[in-house]
Amino acid sequence: MGAFPLISHLLVGLVVITTCYANLISELKQYAYTRSGSQNEEVTDKQNNGLLIPIPREVSDWPVIPLPFLGQISGVSINLQGHPVIFHRGKRVWEDSSFNSSFIFQKQNEGAIKDDTILTLDRSSGVVIESWGANTFYLPHGLTVDHEGFIWVTDVALHQVFKFSPHDKKAVLTLGEAFTPGTDIQHFCMPTSTAIASDGQFFIADGYCNKRILKYDTNGHVTRVYPQEYEYLSFSTPHSLALLEDHDTLCVADRENMRVVCVDAELHYKPVRVNDQQALSIHASDLGRVFAISSLGELLFAVNGPTASIPVQGFTLSPYRETILHSWAPISGHLENPHDIAISPNGTELYVVEISPNRIWKFQTSQWVNLFKYTYAYMPLEK
Ligand code: ZN
């Protein structure tokens, strides 16, 4: 072989390598350009969308005087006057021995809780302005004040759900059979939470054992059970409900699945339901076991409970972006076992109640922040 073919081969090889290198550089530049271009577009787009979120700040001097004795506080909601209403268990405590393996309450012979279990606190001072609900409940769980002021509660020992008149505190609706768990639609098994639409349709999370959501029409008839057999959806302790009524969406704190799931609430007739079976899900590693949620427009406010080494804190969530937007916590102490959360309809006041220690936190949300001014990941915990 002569020298020329060898040089020729070397030259060809050099050209090929150089061309490949140039292509690689070009591709890298293109990649970098595309990435930065798309990121800029994304930020601009989100700024234009202007997603403002309220930042909860603890009101450390509330209540102004210590509250009377409170047992485990399982529920909180905000009434039509803007005052928080709480549901607590008095001297009764949920223990391992409270239920047998068939979910039958074992302390029935101790009678109903003798203390007033439902307390309305003044929004400004935290002083008790009304209390009732003695000798009625055995193991309180969820409480929701609806748009007309009616108070809906669930009792996991009674396996029942009640709707009370705000005036005479008489039950105007009782669902389920006392102390009798069951799987048909006339019975519940440790129901946890309720959500009521402004037209009177309502939802019950049922609950610790049946792991389903029942939907009712305005006459109290079951019209839907979530999930249906054909739906690719399952709950593991649906523990709290929140209705995003403007968006016809029902969200569920799916506690032991460590997520929030949102489904079509089907409040309004739609000729074609394109979202059937397409649940939204917020399932992030920081979220842990989600105990409770409360809605504000298209946002959700949530609290988690102890989950391995994950911090116990509050979250601001976007169901439609399926993401955590922000996490928050009190300033003067730590959340330990938060069990329920409620935000006022105008988004200015937020309450979190806890079980062991039994206490209530108040937050104000006077500062609103355009989230995407900072980042499109969620903001870290602010102390
Ligand atoms: Zn609970």
mmCIF file of C-alpha atoms and ligand atoms in Angstrom:
data_model
loop_
_atom_site.group_PDB
_atom_site.id
_atom_site.type_symbol
_atom_site.label_atom_id
_atom_site.label_comp_id
_atom_site.label_asym_id
_atom_site.label_seq_id
_atom_site.Cartn_x
_atom_site.Cartn_y
_atom_site.Cartn_z
ATOM 1 C CA MET A 1 0.000 0.000 0.000
ATOM 2 C CA GLY A 2 1.370 3.444 -0.980
ATOM 3 C CA ALA A 3 1.439 6.574 1.194
ATOM 4 C CA PHE A 4 -1.339 8.447 -0.679
ATOM 5 C CA PRO A 5 -4.258 6.112 0.134
ATOM 6 C CA LEU A 6 -3.197 6.157 3.803
ATOM 7 C CA ILE A 7 -3.138 9.991 3.938
ATOM 8 C CA SER A 8 -6.407 10.026 2.038
ATOM 9 C CA HIS A 9 -8.011 7.704 4.619
ATOM 10 C CA LEU A 10 -6.625 9.821 7.469
ATOM 11 C CA LEU A 11 -8.019 12.992 5.886
ATOM 12 C CA VAL A 12 -11.428 11.408 5.372
ATOM 13 C CA GLY A 13 -11.395 10.219 8.984
ATOM 14 C CA LEU A 14 -10.457 13.716 10.190
ATOM 15 C CA VAL A 15 -13.255 15.272 8.194
ATOM 16 C CA VAL A 16 -15.757 12.757 9.587
ATOM 17 C CA ILE A 17 -14.620 13.377 13.194
ATOM 18 C CA THR A 18 -14.679 17.159 12.709
ATOM 19 C CA THR A 19 -18.141 17.016 11.155
ATOM 20 C CA CYS A 20 -19.437 14.842 13.991
ATOM 21 C CA TYR A 21 -17.934 17.198 16.571
ATOM 22 C CA ALA A 22 -19.429 20.221 14.842
ATOM 23 C CA ASN A 23 -22.822 18.496 14.732
ATOM 24 C CA LEU A 24 -22.531 17.639 18.416
ATOM 25 C CA ILE A 25 -21.684 21.250 19.319
ATOM 26 C CA SER A 26 -24.529 22.442 17.150
ATOM 27 C CA GLU A 27 -26.919 20.005 18.793
ATOM 28 C CA LEU A 28 -25.775 21.064 22.265
ATOM 29 C CA LYS A 29 -26.283 24.719 21.353
ATOM 30 C CA GLN A 30 -29.671 23.913 19.909
ATOM 31 C CA TYR A 31 -30.557 21.954 23.057
ATOM 32 C CA ALA A 32 -29.428 24.793 25.320
ATOM 33 C CA TYR A 33 -31.346 27.329 23.238
ATOM 34 C CA THR A 34 -34.466 25.224 23.225
ATOM 35 C CA ARG A 35 -34.281 24.688 26.980
ATOM 36 C CA SER A 36 -33.764 28.333 27.825
ATOM 37 C CA GLY A 37 -36.353 29.346 25.268
ATOM 38 C CA SER A 38 -38.970 27.014 26.659
ATOM 39 C CA GLN A 39 -38.169 27.994 30.243
ATOM 40 C CA ASN A 40 -38.523 31.685 29.461
ATOM 41 C CA GLU A 41 -41.786 31.045 27.707
ATOM 42 C CA GLU A 42 -42.992 29.025 30.655
ATOM 43 C CA VAL A 43 -42.161 31.729 33.205
ATOM 44 C CA THR A 44 -43.636 34.460 31.022
ATOM 45 C CA ASP A 45 -46.739 32.420 30.462
ATOM 46 C CA LYS A 46 -47.201 31.787 34.168
ATOM 47 C CA GLN A 47 -46.560 35.430 35.042
ATOM 48 C CA ASN A 48 -49.224 36.373 32.568
ATOM 49 C CA ASN A 49 -51.535 33.899 34.223
ATOM 50 C CA GLY A 50 -50.776 35.695 37.475
ATOM 51 C CA LEU A 51 -51.288 32.939 40.032
ATOM 52 C CA LEU A 52 -51.464 34.815 43.318
ATOM 53 C CA ILE A 53 -51.386 32.732 46.456
ATOM 54 C CA PRO A 54 -52.010 33.876 50.032
ATOM 55 C CA ILE A 55 -49.171 33.231 52.488
ATOM 56 C CA PRO A 56 -50.423 31.967 55.889
ATOM 57 C CA ARG A 57 -48.847 33.677 58.918
ATOM 58 C CA GLU A 58 -49.540 32.510 62.441
ATOM 59 C CA VAL A 59 -51.521 34.847 64.702
ATOM 60 C CA SER A 60 -49.491 34.104 67.818
ATOM 61 C CA ASP A 61 -51.627 36.041 70.315
ATOM 62 C CA TRP A 62 -54.855 34.190 69.501
ATOM 63 C CA PRO A 63 -56.841 33.197 71.499
ATOM 64 C CA VAL A 64 -56.318 36.123 73.826
ATOM 65 C CA ILE A 65 -57.264 34.060 76.880
ATOM 66 C CA PRO A 66 -56.740 30.313 77.344
ATOM 67 C CA LEU A 67 -59.544 28.125 76.022
ATOM 68 C CA PRO A 68 -61.508 25.920 78.425
ATOM 69 C CA PHE A 69 -60.660 22.210 78.576
ATOM 70 C CA LEU A 70 -60.641 20.692 75.116
ATOM 71 C CA GLY A 71 -60.304 17.040 74.204
ATOM 72 C CA GLN A 72 -58.942 15.770 70.909
ATOM 73 C CA ILE A 73 -60.001 18.396 68.335
ATOM 74 C CA SER A 74 -60.977 16.474 65.226
ATOM 75 C CA GLY A 75 -62.860 19.031 63.133
ATOM 76 C CA VAL A 76 -62.929 22.728 62.250
ATOM 77 C CA SER A 77 -64.987 24.827 59.857
ATOM 78 C CA ILE A 78 -65.899 28.518 59.530
ATOM 79 C CA ASN A 79 -69.484 29.682 60.005
ATOM 80 C CA LEU A 80 -71.356 32.359 58.056
ATOM 81 C CA GLN A 81 -70.235 35.048 60.514
ATOM 82 C CA GLY A 82 -66.578 34.118 59.955
ATOM 83 C CA HIS A 83 -66.110 32.446 63.341
ATOM 84 C CA PRO A 84 -64.316 29.082 63.620
ATOM 85 C CA VAL A 85 -66.476 26.173 64.825
ATOM 86 C CA ILE A 86 -64.613 23.204 66.316
ATOM 87 C CA PHE A 87 -65.595 19.617 67.117
ATOM 88 C CA HIS A 88 -63.782 17.931 69.994
ATOM 89 C CA ARG A 89 -63.990 14.685 71.947
ATOM 90 C CA GLY A 90 -64.134 15.968 75.509
ATOM 91 C CA LYS A 91 -62.652 13.384 77.855
ATOM 92 C CA ARG A 92 -63.083 10.574 75.334
ATOM 93 C CA VAL A 93 -59.931 9.417 73.578
ATOM 94 C CA TRP A 94 -59.687 7.220 70.491
ATOM 95 C CA GLU A 95 -57.555 4.262 71.590
ATOM 96 C CA ASP A 96 -56.649 0.893 70.110
ATOM 97 C CA SER A 97 -59.340 -0.673 72.301
ATOM 98 C CA SER A 98 -62.072 1.698 71.041
ATOM 99 C CA PHE A 99 -63.106 -0.664 68.222
ATOM 100 C CA ASN A 100 -63.049 -4.435 67.685
ATOM 101 C CA SER A 101 -61.883 -6.019 64.440
ATOM 102 C CA SER A 102 -65.405 -5.632 62.971
ATOM 103 C CA PHE A 103 -65.277 -1.850 63.581
ATOM 104 C CA ILE A 104 -67.884 -2.059 66.368
ATOM 105 C CA PHE A 105 -67.383 0.640 69.008
ATOM 106 C CA GLN A 106 -66.454 -0.965 72.346
ATOM 107 C CA LYS A 107 -67.158 1.940 74.726
ATOM 108 C CA GLN A 108 -70.879 2.347 74.138
ATOM 109 C CA ASN A 109 -71.588 1.562 77.795
ATOM 110 C CA GLU A 110 -69.655 4.689 78.786
ATOM 111 C CA GLY A 111 -72.405 6.742 77.200
ATOM 112 C CA ALA A 112 -72.213 9.798 74.996
ATOM 113 C CA ILE A 113 -69.599 12.466 75.684
ATOM 114 C CA LYS A 114 -70.937 14.653 78.486
ATOM 115 C CA ASP A 115 -69.115 17.867 77.525
ATOM 116 C CA ASP A 116 -70.301 20.295 74.880
ATOM 117 C CA THR A 117 -68.441 18.975 71.831
ATOM 118 C CA ILE A 118 -69.173 21.793 69.351
ATOM 119 C CA LEU A 119 -67.758 25.222 70.189
ATOM 120 C CA THR A 120 -67.897 28.478 68.244
ATOM 121 C CA LEU A 121 -64.928 30.740 68.938
ATOM 122 C CA ASP A 122 -64.849 34.464 68.332
ATOM 123 C CA ARG A 123 -62.717 35.100 65.248
ATOM 124 C CA SER A 124 -61.020 38.137 66.841
ATOM 125 C CA SER A 125 -60.455 37.013 70.419
ATOM 126 C CA GLY A 126 -60.811 33.227 70.334
ATOM 127 C CA VAL A 127 -63.248 33.407 73.254
ATOM 128 C CA VAL A 128 -65.994 30.731 73.248
ATOM 129 C CA ILE A 129 -69.194 32.434 72.095
ATOM 130 C CA GLU A 130 -71.406 29.344 71.805
ATOM 131 C CA SER A 131 -71.175 25.691 72.814
ATOM 132 C CA TRP A 132 -73.495 22.701 72.452
ATOM 133 C CA GLY A 133 -73.437 19.032 71.495
ATOM 134 C CA ALA A 134 -73.250 17.400 74.949
ATOM 135 C CA ASN A 135 -74.683 13.880 75.483
ATOM 136 C CA THR A 136 -74.977 13.309 71.727
ATOM 137 C CA PHE A 137 -71.701 12.048 70.283
ATOM 138 C CA TYR A 138 -69.415 9.098 71.034
ATOM 139 C CA LEU A 139 -66.368 9.756 68.876
ATOM 140 C CA PRO A 140 -66.491 13.017 66.901
ATOM 141 C CA HIS A 141 -64.645 13.309 63.592
ATOM 142 C CA GLY A 142 -65.519 15.748 60.778
ATOM 143 C CA LEU A 143 -67.417 19.053 60.946
ATOM 144 C CA THR A 144 -68.512 21.256 58.043
ATOM 145 C CA VAL A 145 -70.636 24.411 58.124
ATOM 146 C CA ASP A 146 -72.522 24.693 54.831
ATOM 147 C CA HIS A 147 -73.502 27.806 52.834
ATOM 148 C CA GLU A 148 -76.756 28.140 54.825
ATOM 149 C CA GLY A 149 -75.084 27.735 58.199
ATOM 150 C CA PHE A 150 -76.172 24.134 58.830
ATOM 151 C CA ILE A 151 -73.585 22.106 60.744
ATOM 152 C CA TRP A 152 -72.721 18.665 59.345
ATOM 153 C CA VAL A 153 -70.793 16.252 61.531
ATOM 154 C CA THR A 154 -69.576 12.669 61.368
ATOM 155 C CA ASP A 155 -69.191 10.320 64.346
ATOM 156 C CA VAL A 156 -66.940 7.313 63.723
ATOM 157 C CA ALA A 157 -68.305 5.355 66.723
ATOM 158 C CA LEU A 158 -71.945 5.867 65.762
ATOM 159 C CA HIS A 159 -71.114 5.292 62.046
ATOM 160 C CA GLN A 160 -73.472 8.173 61.353
ATOM 161 C CA VAL A 161 -73.620 11.584 59.704
ATOM 162 C CA PHE A 162 -75.817 14.403 61.024
ATOM 163 C CA LYS A 163 -76.973 17.759 59.716
ATOM 164 C CA PHE A 164 -77.921 20.225 62.467
ATOM 165 C CA SER A 165 -79.945 23.429 62.281
ATOM 166 C CA PRO A 166 -77.856 26.444 63.285
ATOM 167 C CA HIS A 167 -80.838 27.863 65.196
ATOM 168 C CA ASP A 168 -82.193 25.183 67.531
ATOM 169 C CA LYS A 169 -79.300 22.702 67.082
ATOM 170 C CA LYS A 170 -81.768 19.935 66.202
ATOM 171 C CA ALA A 171 -80.759 17.263 63.681
ATOM 172 C CA VAL A 172 -82.651 17.847 60.433
ATOM 173 C CA LEU A 173 -80.974 14.877 58.717
ATOM 174 C CA THR A 174 -79.487 11.670 60.140
ATOM 175 C CA LEU A 175 -77.801 9.148 57.866
ATOM 176 C CA GLY A 176 -76.538 5.684 58.794
ATOM 177 C CA GLU A 177 -77.584 3.324 61.612
ATOM 178 C CA ALA A 178 -76.295 4.008 65.119
ATOM 179 C CA PHE A 179 -73.350 1.813 66.146
ATOM 180 C CA THR A 180 -73.920 -0.373 63.054
ATOM 181 C CA PRO A 181 -71.224 -0.385 60.381
ATOM 182 C CA GLY A 182 -72.151 -1.672 56.933
ATOM 183 C CA THR A 183 -71.148 -1.619 53.302
ATOM 184 C CA ASP A 184 -74.488 -0.884 51.594
ATOM 185 C CA ILE A 185 -75.532 2.679 50.837
ATOM 186 C CA GLN A 186 -77.768 2.873 53.938
ATOM 187 C CA HIS A 187 -74.749 2.331 56.194
ATOM 188 C CA PHE A 188 -71.347 3.824 56.779
ATOM 189 C CA CYS A 189 -68.225 2.474 58.383
ATOM 190 C CA MET A 190 -66.450 5.201 60.340
ATOM 191 C CA PRO A 191 -67.355 8.163 58.090
ATOM 192 C CA THR A 192 -64.804 10.951 58.172
ATOM 193 C CA SER A 193 -65.891 14.076 56.324
ATOM 194 C CA THR A 194 -68.611 15.900 54.390
ATOM 195 C CA ALA A 195 -68.680 18.472 51.573
ATOM 196 C CA ILE A 196 -71.833 20.353 50.652
ATOM 197 C CA ALA A 197 -72.517 22.179 47.371
ATOM 198 C CA SER A 198 -74.455 25.435 47.369
ATOM 199 C CA ASP A 199 -77.359 23.773 45.517
ATOM 200 C CA GLY A 200 -77.735 21.187 48.314
ATOM 201 C CA GLN A 201 -76.011 18.187 46.704
ATOM 202 C CA PHE A 202 -73.483 16.707 49.122
ATOM 203 C CA PHE A 203 -70.683 14.185 49.535
ATOM 204 C CA ILE A 204 -69.723 11.916 52.430
ATOM 205 C CA ALA A 205 -66.295 10.316 52.811
ATOM 206 C CA ASP A 206 -66.889 6.796 54.124
ATOM 207 C CA GLY A 207 -64.177 6.538 55.483
ATOM 208 C CA TYR A 208 -61.787 4.385 57.484
ATOM 209 C CA CYS A 209 -63.143 0.988 56.354
ATOM 210 C CA ASN A 210 -65.338 1.338 53.237
ATOM 211 C CA LYS A 211 -62.820 3.678 51.594
ATOM 212 C CA ARG A 212 -65.375 5.283 49.298
ATOM 213 C CA ILE A 213 -67.118 8.584 48.649
ATOM 214 C CA LEU A 214 -70.908 8.752 48.413
ATOM 215 C CA LYS A 215 -72.614 11.517 46.470
ATOM 216 C CA TYR A 216 -76.200 12.579 47.299
ATOM 217 C CA ASP A 217 -78.827 14.659 45.559
ATOM 218 C CA THR A 218 -80.658 17.490 47.307
ATOM 219 C CA ASN A 219 -83.216 14.997 48.671
ATOM 220 C CA GLY A 220 -80.571 12.884 50.372
ATOM 221 C CA HIS A 221 -80.579 10.039 47.849
ATOM 222 C CA VAL A 222 -77.308 8.445 46.764
ATOM 223 C CA THR A 223 -76.602 9.243 43.116
ATOM 224 C CA ARG A 224 -72.999 8.175 42.768
ATOM 225 C CA VAL A 225 -70.313 6.181 44.534
ATOM 226 C CA TYR A 226 -66.611 6.892 43.961
ATOM 227 C CA PRO A 227 -64.879 4.835 42.794
ATOM 228 C CA GLN A 228 -66.972 2.783 40.387
ATOM 229 C CA GLU A 229 -65.651 -0.651 39.548
ATOM 230 C CA TYR A 230 -64.560 0.455 36.094
ATOM 231 C CA GLU A 231 -62.663 3.457 37.423
ATOM 232 C CA TYR A 232 -58.931 3.231 37.827
ATOM 233 C CA LEU A 233 -59.083 4.787 41.264
ATOM 234 C CA SER A 234 -58.864 3.551 44.835
ATOM 235 C CA PHE A 235 -58.743 5.315 48.190
ATOM 236 C CA SER A 236 -56.932 4.328 51.342
ATOM 237 C CA THR A 237 -58.593 6.217 54.216
ATOM 238 C CA PRO A 238 -60.323 9.110 52.434
ATOM 239 C CA HIS A 239 -60.040 11.410 55.455
ATOM 240 C CA SER A 240 -61.152 14.883 54.319
ATOM 241 C CA LEU A 241 -63.143 16.390 51.441
ATOM 242 C CA ALA A 242 -63.024 19.788 49.752
ATOM 243 C CA LEU A 243 -65.279 21.000 46.972
ATOM 244 C CA LEU A 244 -63.902 23.366 44.311
ATOM 245 C CA GLU A 245 -67.380 24.319 43.264
ATOM 246 C CA ASP A 246 -66.518 26.819 40.527
ATOM 247 C CA HIS A 247 -64.534 24.075 38.838
ATOM 248 C CA ASP A 248 -67.028 21.258 39.531
ATOM 249 C CA THR A 249 -64.246 19.326 41.245
ATOM 250 C CA LEU A 250 -64.229 17.262 44.444
ATOM 251 C CA CYS A 251 -60.878 16.746 46.168
ATOM 252 C CA VAL A 252 -60.104 13.992 48.641
ATOM 253 C CA ALA A 253 -57.293 13.796 51.209
ATOM 254 C CA ASP A 254 -56.417 10.177 50.444
ATOM 255 C CA ARG A 255 -54.491 9.871 53.684
ATOM 256 C CA GLU A 256 -52.804 6.481 53.621
ATOM 257 C CA ASN A 257 -52.059 6.752 49.901
ATOM 258 C CA MET A 258 -50.198 9.967 50.851
ATOM 259 C CA ARG A 259 -51.855 12.052 48.185
ATOM 260 C CA VAL A 260 -54.713 14.339 47.274
ATOM 261 C CA VAL A 261 -57.002 13.084 44.522
ATOM 262 C CA CYS A 262 -59.509 15.274 42.694
ATOM 263 C CA VAL A 263 -62.396 13.957 40.630
ATOM 264 C CA ASP A 264 -65.218 15.419 38.574
ATOM 265 C CA ALA A 265 -67.869 16.333 41.151
ATOM 266 C CA GLU A 266 -70.565 16.054 38.456
ATOM 267 C CA LEU A 267 -72.619 18.807 40.093
ATOM 268 C CA HIS A 268 -73.683 20.161 36.739
ATOM 269 C CA TYR A 269 -74.967 18.256 33.764
ATOM 270 C CA LYS A 270 -72.504 18.081 30.911
ATOM 271 C CA PRO A 271 -73.453 16.524 27.575
ATOM 272 C CA VAL A 272 -69.989 14.994 27.250
ATOM 273 C CA ARG A 273 -67.775 14.269 30.224
ATOM 274 C CA VAL A 274 -64.310 14.215 28.744
ATOM 275 C CA ASN A 275 -62.662 13.908 32.132
ATOM 276 C CA ASP A 276 -64.425 10.725 33.188
ATOM 277 C CA GLN A 277 -61.986 8.438 34.931
ATOM 278 C CA GLN A 278 -59.206 11.007 34.725
ATOM 279 C CA ALA A 279 -58.565 11.920 38.333
ATOM 280 C CA LEU A 280 -56.053 14.618 39.193
ATOM 281 C CA SER A 281 -53.492 13.577 41.764
ATOM 282 C CA ILE A 282 -50.967 15.431 43.924
ATOM 283 C CA HIS A 283 -48.486 12.854 45.103
ATOM 284 C CA ALA A 284 -45.140 14.358 46.121
ATOM 285 C CA SER A 285 -42.430 12.972 48.351
ATOM 286 C CA ASP A 286 -42.728 15.889 50.825
ATOM 287 C CA LEU A 287 -46.466 15.545 51.222
ATOM 288 C CA GLY A 288 -46.684 12.495 53.475
ATOM 289 C CA ARG A 289 -50.030 11.422 54.928
ATOM 290 C CA VAL A 290 -52.501 14.175 54.065
ATOM 291 C CA PHE A 291 -54.978 14.514 56.920
ATOM 292 C CA ALA A 292 -57.090 17.442 55.792
ATOM 293 C CA ILE A 293 -57.779 19.849 52.947
ATOM 294 C CA SER A 294 -59.766 23.063 52.498
ATOM 295 C CA SER A 295 -60.431 24.878 49.228
ATOM 296 C CA LEU A 296 -60.066 28.499 48.108
ATOM 297 C CA GLY A 297 -60.935 29.075 44.461
ATOM 298 C CA GLU A 298 -58.647 26.787 42.489
ATOM 299 C CA LEU A 299 -56.254 26.293 45.433
ATOM 300 C CA LEU A 300 -56.197 23.751 48.229
ATOM 301 C CA PHE A 301 -54.759 24.239 51.712
ATOM 302 C CA ALA A 302 -53.653 21.032 53.389
ATOM 303 C CA VAL A 303 -51.995 19.633 56.504
ATOM 304 C CA ASN A 304 -50.110 16.385 56.753
ATOM 305 C CA GLY A 305 -49.586 14.181 59.791
ATOM 306 C CA PRO A 306 -46.555 12.310 61.102
ATOM 307 C CA THR A 307 -45.005 10.309 58.248
ATOM 308 C CA ALA A 308 -41.536 8.827 58.816
ATOM 309 C CA SER A 309 -39.088 11.755 58.714
ATOM 310 C CA ILE A 310 -41.237 14.100 56.602
ATOM 311 C CA PRO A 311 -41.869 17.451 58.351
ATOM 312 C CA VAL A 312 -45.406 17.995 59.649
ATOM 313 C CA GLN A 313 -46.579 21.241 58.094
ATOM 314 C CA GLY A 314 -49.132 23.059 56.009
ATOM 315 C CA PHE A 315 -49.203 23.106 52.221
ATOM 316 C CA THR A 316 -50.723 25.199 49.485
ATOM 317 C CA LEU A 317 -51.569 22.957 46.552
ATOM 318 C CA SER A 318 -52.659 23.363 42.966
ATOM 319 C CA PRO A 319 -54.867 20.451 41.907
ATOM 320 C CA TYR A 320 -54.847 21.546 38.273
ATOM 321 C CA ARG A 321 -51.053 21.753 38.146
ATOM 322 C CA GLU A 322 -50.952 18.594 40.309
ATOM 323 C CA THR A 323 -48.262 20.165 42.458
ATOM 324 C CA ILE A 324 -47.288 21.661 45.807
ATOM 325 C CA LEU A 325 -46.999 25.457 45.463
ATOM 326 C CA HIS A 326 -45.853 26.385 48.954
ATOM 327 C CA SER A 327 -45.318 24.954 52.419
ATOM 328 C CA TRP A 328 -45.847 26.814 55.661
ATOM 329 C CA ALA A 329 -45.873 26.338 59.447
ATOM 330 C CA PRO A 330 -46.488 28.286 62.649
ATOM 331 C CA ILE A 331 -43.784 30.592 64.037
ATOM 332 C CA SER A 332 -44.182 30.032 67.776
ATOM 333 C CA GLY A 333 -44.124 26.228 67.703
ATOM 334 C CA HIS A 334 -44.540 23.151 65.552
ATOM 335 C CA LEU A 335 -47.508 21.311 64.153
ATOM 336 C CA GLU A 336 -47.485 17.802 65.623
ATOM 337 C CA ASN A 337 -50.745 15.997 64.824
ATOM 338 C CA PRO A 338 -52.915 18.332 62.771
ATOM 339 C CA HIS A 339 -56.263 16.743 62.020
ATOM 340 C CA ASP A 340 -58.338 19.350 60.189
ATOM 341 C CA ILE A 341 -57.992 22.694 58.418
ATOM 342 C CA ALA A 342 -60.412 25.420 57.330
ATOM 343 C CA ILE A 343 -59.839 28.565 55.279
ATOM 344 C CA SER A 344 -62.368 31.405 55.117
ATOM 345 C CA PRO A 345 -64.143 32.000 51.780
ATOM 346 C CA ASN A 346 -62.218 35.271 51.232
ATOM 347 C CA GLY A 347 -58.925 33.553 52.033
ATOM 348 C CA THR A 348 -57.930 35.883 54.855
ATOM 349 C CA GLU A 349 -58.182 33.514 57.832
ATOM 350 C CA LEU A 350 -57.138 29.921 58.237
ATOM 351 C CA TYR A 351 -57.415 27.539 61.187
ATOM 352 C CA VAL A 352 -55.681 24.234 61.955
ATOM 353 C CA VAL A 353 -56.794 21.932 64.797
ATOM 354 C CA GLU A 354 -54.715 19.212 66.393
ATOM 355 C CA ILE A 355 -55.071 16.002 68.356
ATOM 356 C CA SER A 356 -52.439 15.487 71.071
ATOM 357 C CA PRO A 357 -51.666 18.192 71.854
ATOM 358 C CA ASN A 358 -55.274 19.339 71.604
ATOM 359 C CA ARG A 359 -55.065 22.870 70.278
ATOM 360 C CA ILE A 360 -56.133 25.283 67.553
ATOM 361 C CA TRP A 361 -53.879 27.544 65.496
ATOM 362 C CA LYS A 362 -55.018 30.679 63.715
ATOM 363 C CA PHE A 363 -53.282 32.026 60.609
ATOM 364 C CA GLN A 364 -53.905 35.211 58.674
ATOM 365 C CA THR A 365 -53.176 35.468 54.981
ATOM 366 C CA SER A 366 -52.885 39.220 54.423
ATOM 367 C CA GLN A 367 -49.837 38.861 52.141
ATOM 368 C CA TRP A 368 -50.510 37.549 48.638
ATOM 369 C CA VAL A 369 -47.564 36.581 46.481
ATOM 370 C CA ASN A 370 -47.211 35.972 42.775
ATOM 371 C CA LEU A 371 -45.649 32.558 43.076
ATOM 372 C CA PHE A 372 -43.846 32.629 39.770
ATOM 373 C CA LYS A 373 -41.964 35.784 40.593
ATOM 374 C CA TYR A 374 -39.765 33.455 42.615
ATOM 375 C CA THR A 375 -39.650 30.098 40.934
ATOM 376 C CA TYR A 376 -41.868 27.577 39.311
ATOM 377 C CA ALA A 377 -40.886 25.017 41.871
ATOM 378 C CA TYR A 378 -42.611 25.431 45.217
ATOM 379 C CA MET A 379 -41.163 27.751 47.798
ATOM 380 C CA PRO A 380 -39.286 26.177 50.713
ATOM 381 C CA LEU A 381 -40.652 26.237 54.218
ATOM 382 C CA GLU A 382 -40.646 29.781 55.604
ATOM 383 C CA LYS A 383 -40.217 30.241 59.321
HETATM 384 ZN ZN ZN B 1 -59.186 11.129 61.682
#
